[in-house]
Tab-separated table of C-alpha atoms and ligand atoms in Angstrom:
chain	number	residue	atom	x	y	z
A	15	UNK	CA	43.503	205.950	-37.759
A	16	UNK	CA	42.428	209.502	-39.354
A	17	UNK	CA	44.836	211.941	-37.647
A	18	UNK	CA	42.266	214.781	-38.672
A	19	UNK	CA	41.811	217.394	-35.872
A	20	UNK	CA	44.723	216.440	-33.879
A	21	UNK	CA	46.772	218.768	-33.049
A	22	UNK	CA	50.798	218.044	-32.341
A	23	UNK	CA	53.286	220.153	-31.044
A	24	UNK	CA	57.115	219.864	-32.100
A	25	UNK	CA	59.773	221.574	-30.178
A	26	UNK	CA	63.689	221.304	-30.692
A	27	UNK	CA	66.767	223.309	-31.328
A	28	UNK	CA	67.003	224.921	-35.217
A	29	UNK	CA	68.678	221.577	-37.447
A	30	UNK	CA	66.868	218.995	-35.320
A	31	UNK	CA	65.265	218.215	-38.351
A	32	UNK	CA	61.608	218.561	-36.820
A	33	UNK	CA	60.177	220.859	-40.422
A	34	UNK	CA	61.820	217.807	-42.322
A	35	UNK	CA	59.684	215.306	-40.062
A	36	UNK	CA	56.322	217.370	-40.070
A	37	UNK	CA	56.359	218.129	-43.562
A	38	UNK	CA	56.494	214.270	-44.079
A	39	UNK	CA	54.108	213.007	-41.277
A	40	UNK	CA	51.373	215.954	-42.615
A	41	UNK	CA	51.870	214.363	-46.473
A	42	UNK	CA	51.225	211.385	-44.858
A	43	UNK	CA	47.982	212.615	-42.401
A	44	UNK	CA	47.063	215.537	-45.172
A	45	UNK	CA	47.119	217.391	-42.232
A	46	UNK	CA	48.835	221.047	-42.192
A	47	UNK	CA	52.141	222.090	-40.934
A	48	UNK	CA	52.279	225.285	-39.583
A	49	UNK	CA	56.006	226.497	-39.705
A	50	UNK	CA	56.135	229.613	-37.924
A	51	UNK	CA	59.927	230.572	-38.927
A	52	UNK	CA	58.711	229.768	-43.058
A	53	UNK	CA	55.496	231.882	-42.328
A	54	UNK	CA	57.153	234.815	-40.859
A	55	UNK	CA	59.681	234.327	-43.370
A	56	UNK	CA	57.385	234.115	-46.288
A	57	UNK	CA	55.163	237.497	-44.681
A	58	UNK	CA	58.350	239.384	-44.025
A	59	UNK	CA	59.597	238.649	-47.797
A	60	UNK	CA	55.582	239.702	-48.838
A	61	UNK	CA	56.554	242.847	-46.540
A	62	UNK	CA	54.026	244.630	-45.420
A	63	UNK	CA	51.286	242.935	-47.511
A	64	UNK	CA	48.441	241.796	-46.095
A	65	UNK	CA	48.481	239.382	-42.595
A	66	UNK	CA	51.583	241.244	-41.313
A	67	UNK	CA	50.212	244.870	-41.366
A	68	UNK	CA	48.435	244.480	-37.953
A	69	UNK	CA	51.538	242.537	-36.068
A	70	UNK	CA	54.532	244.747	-37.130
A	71	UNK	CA	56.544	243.639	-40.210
A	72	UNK	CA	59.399	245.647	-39.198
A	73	UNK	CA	59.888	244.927	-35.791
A	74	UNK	CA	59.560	241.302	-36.989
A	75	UNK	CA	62.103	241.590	-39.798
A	76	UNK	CA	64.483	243.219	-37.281
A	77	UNK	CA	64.575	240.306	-34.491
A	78	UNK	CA	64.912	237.690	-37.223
A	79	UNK	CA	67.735	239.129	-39.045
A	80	UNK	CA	69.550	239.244	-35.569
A	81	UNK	CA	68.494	236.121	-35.082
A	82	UNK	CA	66.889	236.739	-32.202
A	83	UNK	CA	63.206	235.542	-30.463
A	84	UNK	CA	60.715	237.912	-31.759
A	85	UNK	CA	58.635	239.077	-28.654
A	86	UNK	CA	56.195	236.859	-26.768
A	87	UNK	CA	53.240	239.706	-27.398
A	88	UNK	CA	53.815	239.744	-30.783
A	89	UNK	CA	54.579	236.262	-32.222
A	90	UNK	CA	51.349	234.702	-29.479
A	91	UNK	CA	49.068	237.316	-31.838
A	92	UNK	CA	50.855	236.534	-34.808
A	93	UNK	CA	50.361	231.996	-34.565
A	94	UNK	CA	47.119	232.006	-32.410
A	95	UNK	CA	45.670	234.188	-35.974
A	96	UNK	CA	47.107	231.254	-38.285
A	97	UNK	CA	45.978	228.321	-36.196
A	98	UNK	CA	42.339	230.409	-35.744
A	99	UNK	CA	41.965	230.465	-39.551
A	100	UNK	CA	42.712	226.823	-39.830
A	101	UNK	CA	39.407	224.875	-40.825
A	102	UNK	CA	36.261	226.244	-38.922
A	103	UNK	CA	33.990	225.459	-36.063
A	104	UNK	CA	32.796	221.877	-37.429
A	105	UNK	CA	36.002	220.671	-38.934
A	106	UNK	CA	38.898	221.319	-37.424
A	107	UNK	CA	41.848	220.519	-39.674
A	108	UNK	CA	44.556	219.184	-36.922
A	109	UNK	CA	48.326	220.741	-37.016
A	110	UNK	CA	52.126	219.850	-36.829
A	111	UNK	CA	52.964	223.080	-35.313
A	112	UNK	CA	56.585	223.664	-35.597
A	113	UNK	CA	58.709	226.212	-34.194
A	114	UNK	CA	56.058	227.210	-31.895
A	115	UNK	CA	56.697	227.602	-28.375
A	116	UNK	CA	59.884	228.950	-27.585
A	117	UNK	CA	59.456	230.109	-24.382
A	118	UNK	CA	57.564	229.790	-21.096
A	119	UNK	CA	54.533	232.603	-22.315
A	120	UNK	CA	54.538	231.082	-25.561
A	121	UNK	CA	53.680	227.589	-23.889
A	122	UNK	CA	51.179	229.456	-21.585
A	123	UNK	CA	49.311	231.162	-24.490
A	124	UNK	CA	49.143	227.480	-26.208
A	125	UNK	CA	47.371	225.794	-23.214
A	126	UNK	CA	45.183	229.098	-22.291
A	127	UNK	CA	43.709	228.482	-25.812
A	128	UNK	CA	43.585	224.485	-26.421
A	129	UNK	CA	45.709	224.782	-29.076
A	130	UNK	CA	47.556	221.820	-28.112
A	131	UNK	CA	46.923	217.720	-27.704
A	132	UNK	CA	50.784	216.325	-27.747
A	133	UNK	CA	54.122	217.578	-27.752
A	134	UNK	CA	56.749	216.171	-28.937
A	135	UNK	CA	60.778	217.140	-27.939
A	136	UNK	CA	63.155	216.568	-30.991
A	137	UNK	CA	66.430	216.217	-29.868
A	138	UNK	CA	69.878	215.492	-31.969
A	139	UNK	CA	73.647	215.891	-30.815
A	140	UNK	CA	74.847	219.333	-31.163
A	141	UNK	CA	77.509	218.961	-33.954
A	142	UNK	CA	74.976	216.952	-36.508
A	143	UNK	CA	72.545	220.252	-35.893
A	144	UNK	CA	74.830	222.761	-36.876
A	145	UNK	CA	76.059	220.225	-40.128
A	146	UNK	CA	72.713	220.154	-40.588
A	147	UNK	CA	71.642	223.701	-40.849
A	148	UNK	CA	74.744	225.158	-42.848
A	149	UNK	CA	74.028	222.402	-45.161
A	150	UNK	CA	70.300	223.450	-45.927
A	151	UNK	CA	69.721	224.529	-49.467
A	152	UNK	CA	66.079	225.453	-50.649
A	153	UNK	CA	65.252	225.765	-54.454
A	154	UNK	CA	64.008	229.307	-55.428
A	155	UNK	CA	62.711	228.176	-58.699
A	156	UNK	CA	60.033	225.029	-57.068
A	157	UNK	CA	60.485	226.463	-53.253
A	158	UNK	CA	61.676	222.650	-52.002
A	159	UNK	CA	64.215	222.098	-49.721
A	160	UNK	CA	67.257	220.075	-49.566
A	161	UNK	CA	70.398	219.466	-47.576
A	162	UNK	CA	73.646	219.173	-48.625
A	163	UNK	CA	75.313	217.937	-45.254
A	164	UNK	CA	76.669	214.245	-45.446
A	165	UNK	CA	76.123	212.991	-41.521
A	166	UNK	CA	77.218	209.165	-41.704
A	167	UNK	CA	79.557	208.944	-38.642
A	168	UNK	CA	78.960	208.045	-35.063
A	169	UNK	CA	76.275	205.521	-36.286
A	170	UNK	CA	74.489	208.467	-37.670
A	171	UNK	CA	72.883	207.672	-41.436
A	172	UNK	CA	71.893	211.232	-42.482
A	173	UNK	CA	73.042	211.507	-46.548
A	174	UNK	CA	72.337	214.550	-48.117
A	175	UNK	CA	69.008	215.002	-49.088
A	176	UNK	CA	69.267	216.030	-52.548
A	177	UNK	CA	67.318	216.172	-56.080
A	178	UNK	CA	66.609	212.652	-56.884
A	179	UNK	CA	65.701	212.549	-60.731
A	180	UNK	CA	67.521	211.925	-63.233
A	181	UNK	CA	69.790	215.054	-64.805
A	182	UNK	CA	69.875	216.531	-61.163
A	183	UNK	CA	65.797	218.512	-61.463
A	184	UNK	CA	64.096	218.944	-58.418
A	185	UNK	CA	61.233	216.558	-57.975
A	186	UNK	CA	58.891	218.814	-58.554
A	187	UNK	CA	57.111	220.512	-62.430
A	188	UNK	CA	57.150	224.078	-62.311
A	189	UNK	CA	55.363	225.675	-65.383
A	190	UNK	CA	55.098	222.151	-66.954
A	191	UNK	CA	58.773	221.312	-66.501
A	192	UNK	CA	60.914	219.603	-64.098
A	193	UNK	CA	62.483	222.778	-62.141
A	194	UNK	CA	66.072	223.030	-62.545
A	195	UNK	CA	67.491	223.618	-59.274
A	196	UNK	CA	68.458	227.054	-58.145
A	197	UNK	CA	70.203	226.771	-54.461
A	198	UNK	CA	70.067	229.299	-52.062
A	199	UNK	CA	70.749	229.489	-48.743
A	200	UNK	CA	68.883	231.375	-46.091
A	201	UNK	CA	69.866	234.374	-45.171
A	202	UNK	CA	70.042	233.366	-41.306
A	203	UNK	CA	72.133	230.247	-42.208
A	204	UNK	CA	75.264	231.784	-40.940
A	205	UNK	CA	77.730	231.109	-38.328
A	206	UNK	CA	76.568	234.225	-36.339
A	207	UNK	CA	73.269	234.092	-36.260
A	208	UNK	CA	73.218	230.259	-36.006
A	209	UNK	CA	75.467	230.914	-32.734
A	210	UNK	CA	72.510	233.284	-31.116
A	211	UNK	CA	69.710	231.049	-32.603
A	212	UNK	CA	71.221	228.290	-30.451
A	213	UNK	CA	71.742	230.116	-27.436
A	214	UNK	CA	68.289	231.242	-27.783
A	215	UNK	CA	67.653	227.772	-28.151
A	216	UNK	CA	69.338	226.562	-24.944
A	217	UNK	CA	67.749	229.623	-22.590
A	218	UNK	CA	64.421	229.819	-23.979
A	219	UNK	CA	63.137	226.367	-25.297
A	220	UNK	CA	64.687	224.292	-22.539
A	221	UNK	CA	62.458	227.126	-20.606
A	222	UNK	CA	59.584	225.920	-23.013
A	223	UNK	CA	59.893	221.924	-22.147
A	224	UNK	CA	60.269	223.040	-18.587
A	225	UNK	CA	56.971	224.562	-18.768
A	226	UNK	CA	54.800	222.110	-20.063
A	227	UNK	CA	55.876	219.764	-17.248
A	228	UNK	CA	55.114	222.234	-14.685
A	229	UNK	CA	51.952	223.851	-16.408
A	230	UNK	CA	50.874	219.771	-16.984
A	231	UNK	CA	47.781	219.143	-18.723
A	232	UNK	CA	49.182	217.863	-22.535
A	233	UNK	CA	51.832	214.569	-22.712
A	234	UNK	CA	55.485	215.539	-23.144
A	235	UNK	CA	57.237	212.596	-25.708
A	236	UNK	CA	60.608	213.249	-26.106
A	237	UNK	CA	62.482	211.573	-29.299
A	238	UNK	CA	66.018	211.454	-29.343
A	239	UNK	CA	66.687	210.993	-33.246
A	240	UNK	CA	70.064	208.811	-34.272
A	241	UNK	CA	69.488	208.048	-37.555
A	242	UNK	CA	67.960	210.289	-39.507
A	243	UNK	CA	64.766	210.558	-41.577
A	244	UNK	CA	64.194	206.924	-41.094
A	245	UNK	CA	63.194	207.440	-38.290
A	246	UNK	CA	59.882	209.048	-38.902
A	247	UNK	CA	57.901	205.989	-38.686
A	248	UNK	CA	58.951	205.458	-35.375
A	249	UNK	CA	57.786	209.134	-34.713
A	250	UNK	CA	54.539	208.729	-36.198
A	251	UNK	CA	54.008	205.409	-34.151
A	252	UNK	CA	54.776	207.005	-31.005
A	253	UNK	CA	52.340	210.029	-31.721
A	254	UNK	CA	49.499	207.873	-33.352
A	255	UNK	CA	49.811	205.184	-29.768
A	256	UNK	CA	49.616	208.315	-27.795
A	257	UNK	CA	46.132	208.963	-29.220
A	258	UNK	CA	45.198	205.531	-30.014
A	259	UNK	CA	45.477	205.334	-25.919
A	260	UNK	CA	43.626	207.977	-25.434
A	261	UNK	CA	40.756	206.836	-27.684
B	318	AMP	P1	63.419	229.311	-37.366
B	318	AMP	O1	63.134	229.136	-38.812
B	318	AMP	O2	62.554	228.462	-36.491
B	318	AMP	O3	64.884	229.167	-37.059
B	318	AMP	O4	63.004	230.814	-37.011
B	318	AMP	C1	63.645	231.902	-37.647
B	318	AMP	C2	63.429	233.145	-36.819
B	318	AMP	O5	62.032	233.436	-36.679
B	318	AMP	C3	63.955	233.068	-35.384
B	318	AMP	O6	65.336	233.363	-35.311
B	318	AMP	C4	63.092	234.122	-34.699
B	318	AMP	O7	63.542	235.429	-34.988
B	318	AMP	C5	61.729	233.922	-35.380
B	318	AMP	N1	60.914	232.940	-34.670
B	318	AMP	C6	60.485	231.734	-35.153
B	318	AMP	N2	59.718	231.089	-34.240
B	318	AMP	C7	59.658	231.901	-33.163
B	318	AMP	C8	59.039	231.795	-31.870
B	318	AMP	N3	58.315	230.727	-31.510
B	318	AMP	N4	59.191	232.809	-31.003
B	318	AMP	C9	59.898	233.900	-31.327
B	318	AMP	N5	60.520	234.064	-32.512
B	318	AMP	C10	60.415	233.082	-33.431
């Protein structure tokens, strides 16, 4: 079944692992994945350059270094541009939107413009989350991402997700080579602003879910992950049924 077109929601607390999952189900459907935290993050680091010159770089920059929800005005203008630019009136490309609603606006503005077909909720125990985020490492040299965090307790299977080849190079050939990795960590990864991005988290996106069973009008899924990245055939299964229902 051609996932083309469609166009799936995920929602979950930062270090669910939901960018890990999308990146792999839209290899998989060659469909995009709109990360809103990467694209701010990659517009803020382009500064005021081009698509953020209209929607306020600074005030942007400022909320995400707190670690706080950037404004309901602001980031509604700032997605509903990327998703508008994605494919064109014939052929529409389909999503993974991730990181995208956060709040009960946000989930209004999503509906209001049938930006939406599914949803689904990520959801993982606290503790793995927060392993999970202080472990995340992304290459600067090839831009991929890895995790150092070893989650294998409490029937949990999460290793470290980690350079595979051999001599320890990212998987990737930068400038004809195989990158050598160059960690960094992001510069939100810390104990504080993790603390307010997950008490954001617990206010405003359990606000979000609320919504879309009270607005209706899109199916809810919620996936309660155990394992770990093995998991994302189950995912896609439960996504691809939804429409193959539907059909
Ligand atoms: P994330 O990578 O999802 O943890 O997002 C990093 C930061 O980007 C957040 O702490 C917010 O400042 C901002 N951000 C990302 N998505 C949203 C959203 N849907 N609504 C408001 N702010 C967001």
């Amino acid at each position: 079944m051609s996932m083309l077109g469609k166009r799936i929601v995920f929602i979950g607390a930062p270090g669910v692992g939901k960018g890990t999952f999308a990146k792999l189900l839209c290899k998989r459907w060659n469909i995009p994945h709109i990360c809103v935290g990467d694209m701010l993050r990659d517009d803020v680091n382009k500064s005021a350059a081009g698509s953020l010159n209209n929607s306020g770089a600074d005030e942007i920059a400022i909320f995400m270094k707190r670690g706080m929800l950037i404004p309901d005005s602001t980031i509604c203008k700032y997605v509903g541009m990327k998703l508008k630019t994605l494919g064109n009136d014939n052929t529409r490309s389909g999503y993974i939107l991730d990181g995208f609603p956060r709040s009960k606006a946000q989930v209004k503005y999503l509906l209001d413009n049938d930006f939406v077909d599914v949803v689904v909720h990520i959801t993982l125990d606290r503790w793995v989350s927060i392993d999970k985020i202080l472990g995340r490492r992304r290459c600067v040299t090839c831009g991929n991402d890895f995790n150092v965090a070893n989650v294998m307790t409490d029937g949990y299977n999460m290793p470290p997700i980690l350079p595979t080849d051999e001599g320890y190079q990212c998987p990737q050939i930068v400038l004809g080579k195989l990158c050598e990795p160059n960690f960094s960590t992001r510069s939100d990864d810390n104990v504080e602003s993790l603390t307010k991005r997950l008490e954001s988290y617990d206010v405003e996106t359990t606000v979000a879910v609320e919504s879309f069973k009270e607005f209706g009008g899109v199916a809810l899924h919620h996936f309660p992950v155990k394992k770990g990245i093995e998991e994302a055939d189950d995912l896609a299964e439960v996504i691809m049924q939804w429409f193959n229902i539907r059909k």
